């Protein structure tokens, strides 16, 4: 009975030590991750020139043909007019007229997404005419990162031991501008 009790005490001690180690590890990771700022990824706006280039490319030819109708079956009504089957495999040069950027129905976005690569990492800002937002900030290998935001500026600091790189974007006294400082 004594060896069985001793084994049970060893298992219980191991379980308690393992549980404490897992809890301490989780708490440490949670504390570190809670201090970082990660913005959700955003889509990069498409310029009018890129949209025009996408519309100017030829579309692939139609390869499916309508199924033949049986002689006794009534033809169902179609909300769109039917078109004859394609006769050639090459697209017609007038299938998609190119659209010009001046006839675009949506105005071009007033912001500009700009990346700033530094020795400590990369910061990407969406810079508008009167303000800016942080799109993403990624530290380089071996570097850590902190982000501060206010109503009129954003600061991203990459650090490694005694090295510091700061990417500072402010717009309190005019349009947004970005300064990169290494110290």
mmCIF file of C-alpha atoms in Angstrom:
data_model
loop_
_atom_site.group_PDB
_atom_site.id
_atom_site.type_symbol
_atom_site.label_atom_id
_atom_site.label_comp_id
_atom_site.label_asym_id
_atom_site.label_seq_id
_atom_site.Cartn_x
_atom_site.Cartn_y
_atom_site.Cartn_z
ATOM 1 C CA UNK A 1 0.000 0.000 0.000
ATOM 2 C CA UNK A 2 2.877 2.406 0.764
ATOM 3 C CA UNK A 3 4.507 2.144 -2.726
ATOM 4 C CA UNK A 4 1.127 2.774 -4.338
ATOM 5 C CA UNK A 5 0.531 5.835 -2.167
ATOM 6 C CA UNK A 6 4.037 7.119 -2.936
ATOM 7 C CA UNK A 7 3.390 6.737 -6.702
ATOM 8 C CA UNK A 8 0.087 8.559 -6.343
ATOM 9 C CA UNK A 9 1.815 11.434 -4.497
ATOM 10 C CA UNK A 10 4.448 11.648 -7.287
ATOM 11 C CA UNK A 11 1.761 11.764 -9.988
ATOM 12 C CA UNK A 12 -0.168 14.419 -8.071
ATOM 13 C CA UNK A 13 2.997 16.516 -7.595
ATOM 14 C CA UNK A 14 3.807 16.201 -11.321
ATOM 15 C CA UNK A 15 0.272 17.270 -12.295
ATOM 16 C CA UNK A 16 0.408 20.308 -10.014
ATOM 17 C CA UNK A 17 3.838 21.364 -11.310
ATOM 18 C CA UNK A 18 2.761 20.912 -14.945
ATOM 19 C CA UNK A 19 -0.474 22.841 -14.378
ATOM 20 C CA UNK A 20 1.411 25.689 -12.714
ATOM 21 C CA UNK A 21 3.936 25.832 -15.592
ATOM 22 C CA UNK A 22 1.165 25.931 -18.220
ATOM 23 C CA UNK A 23 -0.726 28.643 -16.332
ATOM 24 C CA UNK A 24 2.418 30.758 -15.926
ATOM 25 C CA UNK A 25 3.318 30.360 -19.621
ATOM 26 C CA UNK A 26 -0.193 31.312 -20.724
ATOM 27 C CA UNK A 27 -0.201 34.355 -18.469
ATOM 28 C CA UNK A 28 3.188 35.495 -19.835
ATOM 29 C CA UNK A 29 2.151 35.142 -23.472
ATOM 30 C CA UNK A 30 -1.193 36.821 -22.793
ATOM 31 C CA UNK A 31 0.532 39.756 -21.088
ATOM 32 C CA UNK A 32 2.993 40.240 -23.961
ATOM 33 C CA UNK A 33 0.330 39.951 -26.667
ATOM 34 C CA UNK A 34 -2.059 42.323 -24.847
ATOM 35 C CA UNK A 35 0.607 45.054 -25.013
ATOM 36 C CA UNK A 36 0.912 44.936 -28.798
ATOM 37 C CA UNK A 37 -1.329 46.662 -31.314
ATOM 38 C CA UNK A 38 -2.320 44.813 -34.433
ATOM 39 C CA UNK A 39 -4.784 46.482 -36.759
ATOM 40 C CA UNK A 40 -6.936 44.294 -38.969
ATOM 41 C CA UNK A 41 -5.674 43.995 -42.533
ATOM 42 C CA UNK A 42 -7.244 46.341 -45.039
ATOM 43 C CA UNK A 43 -7.725 46.069 -48.757
ATOM 44 C CA UNK A 44 -5.503 48.275 -50.864
ATOM 45 C CA UNK A 45 -7.578 50.577 -53.114
ATOM 46 C CA UNK A 46 -7.428 49.998 -56.854
ATOM 47 C CA UNK A 47 -6.548 53.036 -58.917
ATOM 48 C CA UNK A 48 -8.569 54.019 -61.963
ATOM 49 C CA UNK A 49 -5.630 53.131 -64.247
ATOM 50 C CA UNK A 50 -5.477 49.586 -62.829
ATOM 51 C CA UNK A 51 -9.244 49.188 -63.257
ATOM 52 C CA UNK A 52 -9.012 50.366 -66.864
ATOM 53 C CA UNK A 53 -6.203 47.898 -67.565
ATOM 54 C CA UNK A 54 -8.283 45.060 -66.107
ATOM 55 C CA UNK A 55 -11.275 45.943 -68.306
ATOM 56 C CA UNK A 56 -9.127 46.314 -71.433
ATOM 57 C CA UNK A 57 -7.842 42.718 -71.314
ATOM 58 C CA UNK A 58 -9.741 40.405 -73.672
ATOM 59 C CA UNK A 59 -12.218 38.025 -72.084
ATOM 60 C CA UNK A 60 -12.061 34.302 -72.865
ATOM 61 C CA UNK A 61 -14.397 33.113 -75.654
ATOM 62 C CA UNK A 62 -17.652 31.370 -74.800
ATOM 63 C CA UNK A 63 -17.265 27.603 -75.111
ATOM 64 C CA UNK A 64 -20.677 26.345 -74.042
ATOM 65 C CA UNK A 65 -23.508 26.014 -76.521
ATOM 66 C CA UNK A 66 -27.201 25.859 -75.780
ATOM 67 C CA UNK A 67 -28.682 22.379 -75.690
ATOM 68 C CA UNK A 68 -30.872 21.441 -78.684
ATOM 69 C CA UNK A 69 -34.617 21.668 -78.078
ATOM 70 C CA UNK A 70 -36.844 18.673 -78.552
ATOM 71 C CA UNK A 71 -39.530 19.122 -81.187
ATOM 72 C CA UNK A 72 -42.562 18.591 -78.883
ATOM 73 C CA UNK A 73 -41.376 20.473 -75.773
ATOM 74 C CA UNK A 74 -42.397 24.102 -75.303
ATOM 75 C CA UNK A 75 -39.562 26.584 -75.028
ATOM 76 C CA UNK A 76 -39.345 28.258 -71.595
ATOM 77 C CA UNK A 77 -39.557 32.041 -71.449
ATOM 78 C CA UNK A 78 -36.213 33.720 -70.906
ATOM 79 C CA UNK A 79 -35.834 37.151 -69.259
ATOM 80 C CA UNK A 80 -32.789 37.899 -71.414
ATOM 81 C CA UNK A 81 -32.618 37.534 -75.172
ATOM 82 C CA UNK A 82 -30.826 34.425 -76.363
ATOM 83 C CA UNK A 83 -27.734 34.803 -78.447
ATOM 84 C CA UNK A 84 -26.551 32.579 -81.262
ATOM 85 C CA UNK A 85 -23.793 30.061 -80.530
ATOM 86 C CA UNK A 86 -20.223 31.222 -80.937
ATOM 87 C CA UNK A 87 -18.836 30.440 -84.385
ATOM 88 C CA UNK A 88 -15.141 31.094 -83.861
ATOM 89 C CA UNK A 89 -12.753 30.376 -81.012
ATOM 90 C CA UNK A 90 -11.071 33.785 -81.192
ATOM 91 C CA UNK A 91 -12.644 36.761 -79.428
ATOM 92 C CA UNK A 92 -13.840 39.695 -81.424
ATOM 93 C CA UNK A 93 -11.709 42.828 -81.050
ATOM 94 C CA UNK A 94 -14.808 44.810 -80.051
ATOM 95 C CA UNK A 95 -16.011 42.477 -77.267
ATOM 96 C CA UNK A 96 -14.936 44.768 -74.398
ATOM 97 C CA UNK A 97 -14.417 48.460 -75.097
ATOM 98 C CA UNK A 98 -11.697 49.917 -72.914
ATOM 99 C CA UNK A 99 -12.958 52.297 -70.277
ATOM 100 C CA UNK A 100 -11.137 55.547 -69.775
ATOM 101 C CA UNK A 101 -10.147 56.736 -66.282
ATOM 102 C CA UNK A 102 -12.068 59.991 -66.812
ATOM 103 C CA UNK A 103 -15.383 58.153 -67.293
ATOM 104 C CA UNK A 104 -15.076 56.161 -64.089
ATOM 105 C CA UNK A 105 -18.256 56.330 -62.015
ATOM 106 C CA UNK A 106 -16.443 56.139 -58.661
ATOM 107 C CA UNK A 107 -13.955 58.864 -57.716
ATOM 108 C CA UNK A 108 -10.405 57.815 -56.966
ATOM 109 C CA UNK A 109 -9.704 57.405 -53.250
ATOM 110 C CA UNK A 110 -8.119 60.418 -51.592
ATOM 111 C CA UNK A 111 -5.702 58.325 -49.544
ATOM 112 C CA UNK A 112 -2.409 56.684 -50.384
ATOM 113 C CA UNK A 113 -1.008 53.500 -48.794
ATOM 114 C CA UNK A 114 2.744 53.891 -48.263
ATOM 115 C CA UNK A 115 5.191 51.384 -46.737
ATOM 116 C CA UNK A 116 8.248 52.498 -44.771
ATOM 117 C CA UNK A 117 10.988 49.875 -44.546
ATOM 118 C CA UNK A 118 13.519 50.378 -41.746
ATOM 119 C CA UNK A 119 16.317 48.249 -40.255
ATOM 120 C CA UNK A 120 13.915 47.369 -37.387
ATOM 121 C CA UNK A 121 10.868 46.457 -39.427
ATOM 122 C CA UNK A 122 8.167 47.744 -41.736
ATOM 123 C CA UNK A 123 5.351 50.213 -41.038
ATOM 124 C CA UNK A 124 2.568 50.808 -43.568
ATOM 125 C CA UNK A 125 0.381 53.926 -43.360
ATOM 126 C CA UNK A 126 -2.774 54.914 -45.236
ATOM 127 C CA UNK A 127 -2.101 58.615 -45.705
ATOM 128 C CA UNK A 128 -5.077 60.844 -46.484
ATOM 129 C CA UNK A 129 -5.258 64.581 -47.097
ATOM 130 C CA UNK A 130 -5.889 65.508 -43.431
ATOM 131 C CA UNK A 131 -5.119 62.355 -41.391
ATOM 132 C CA UNK A 132 -3.456 58.942 -41.531
ATOM 133 C CA UNK A 133 -4.065 55.433 -40.211
ATOM 134 C CA UNK A 134 -1.682 52.600 -39.492
ATOM 135 C CA UNK A 135 -2.354 49.705 -41.869
ATOM 136 C CA UNK A 136 0.259 47.341 -40.432
ATOM 137 C CA UNK A 137 3.523 47.253 -38.512
ATOM 138 C CA UNK A 138 5.816 44.236 -38.623
ATOM 139 C CA UNK A 139 9.068 44.012 -36.648
ATOM 140 C CA UNK A 140 12.143 42.491 -38.267
ATOM 141 C CA UNK A 141 13.722 39.284 -37.005
ATOM 142 C CA UNK A 142 15.043 39.830 -33.492
ATOM 143 C CA UNK A 143 13.264 43.188 -33.085
ATOM 144 C CA UNK A 144 10.271 44.062 -30.905
ATOM 145 C CA UNK A 145 7.659 46.713 -31.583
ATOM 146 C CA UNK A 146 5.421 49.179 -29.771
ATOM 147 C CA UNK A 147 2.694 51.426 -31.210
ATOM 148 C CA UNK A 148 1.253 54.655 -29.807
ATOM 149 C CA UNK A 149 -1.748 56.428 -31.358
ATOM 150 C CA UNK A 150 -3.459 59.749 -30.681
ATOM 151 C CA UNK A 151 -5.867 61.942 -32.647
ATOM 152 C CA UNK A 152 -2.995 63.770 -34.418
ATOM 153 C CA UNK A 153 -0.064 61.327 -34.613
ATOM 154 C CA UNK A 154 0.990 57.667 -34.735
ATOM 155 C CA UNK A 155 4.353 56.411 -33.481
ATOM 156 C CA UNK A 156 5.777 52.949 -34.255
ATOM 157 C CA UNK A 157 8.979 52.062 -32.423
ATOM 158 C CA UNK A 158 11.113 49.034 -33.261
ATOM 159 C CA UNK A 159 13.701 48.071 -30.631
ATOM 160 C CA UNK A 160 16.469 45.518 -30.180
ATOM 161 C CA UNK A 161 18.766 45.754 -27.147
ATOM 162 C CA UNK A 162 19.999 49.386 -27.298
ATOM 163 C CA UNK A 163 19.002 50.002 -30.950
ATOM 164 C CA UNK A 164 15.826 51.979 -31.644
ATOM 165 C CA UNK A 165 14.060 52.908 -34.884
ATOM 166 C CA UNK A 166 11.014 55.191 -34.716
ATOM 167 C CA UNK A 167 8.543 55.773 -37.553
ATOM 168 C CA UNK A 168 6.536 58.860 -36.613
ATOM 169 C CA UNK A 169 3.525 60.066 -38.641
ATOM 170 C CA UNK A 170 1.860 63.319 -37.588
ATOM 171 C CA UNK A 171 -0.731 65.676 -39.030
ATOM 172 C CA UNK A 172 -1.431 68.174 -36.236
ATOM 173 C CA UNK A 173 -0.170 71.242 -38.108
ATOM 174 C CA UNK A 174 -0.857 70.323 -41.742
ATOM 175 C CA UNK A 175 -1.134 67.315 -44.027
ATOM 176 C CA UNK A 176 0.317 64.028 -42.723
ATOM 177 C CA UNK A 177 4.062 63.534 -42.986
ATOM 178 C CA UNK A 178 6.283 60.657 -41.858
ATOM 179 C CA UNK A 179 9.707 60.876 -40.179
ATOM 180 C CA UNK A 180 11.989 57.873 -39.634
ATOM 181 C CA UNK A 181 14.581 58.212 -36.874
ATOM 182 C CA UNK A 182 17.309 55.719 -35.997
ATOM 183 C CA UNK A 183 19.113 55.990 -32.686
#
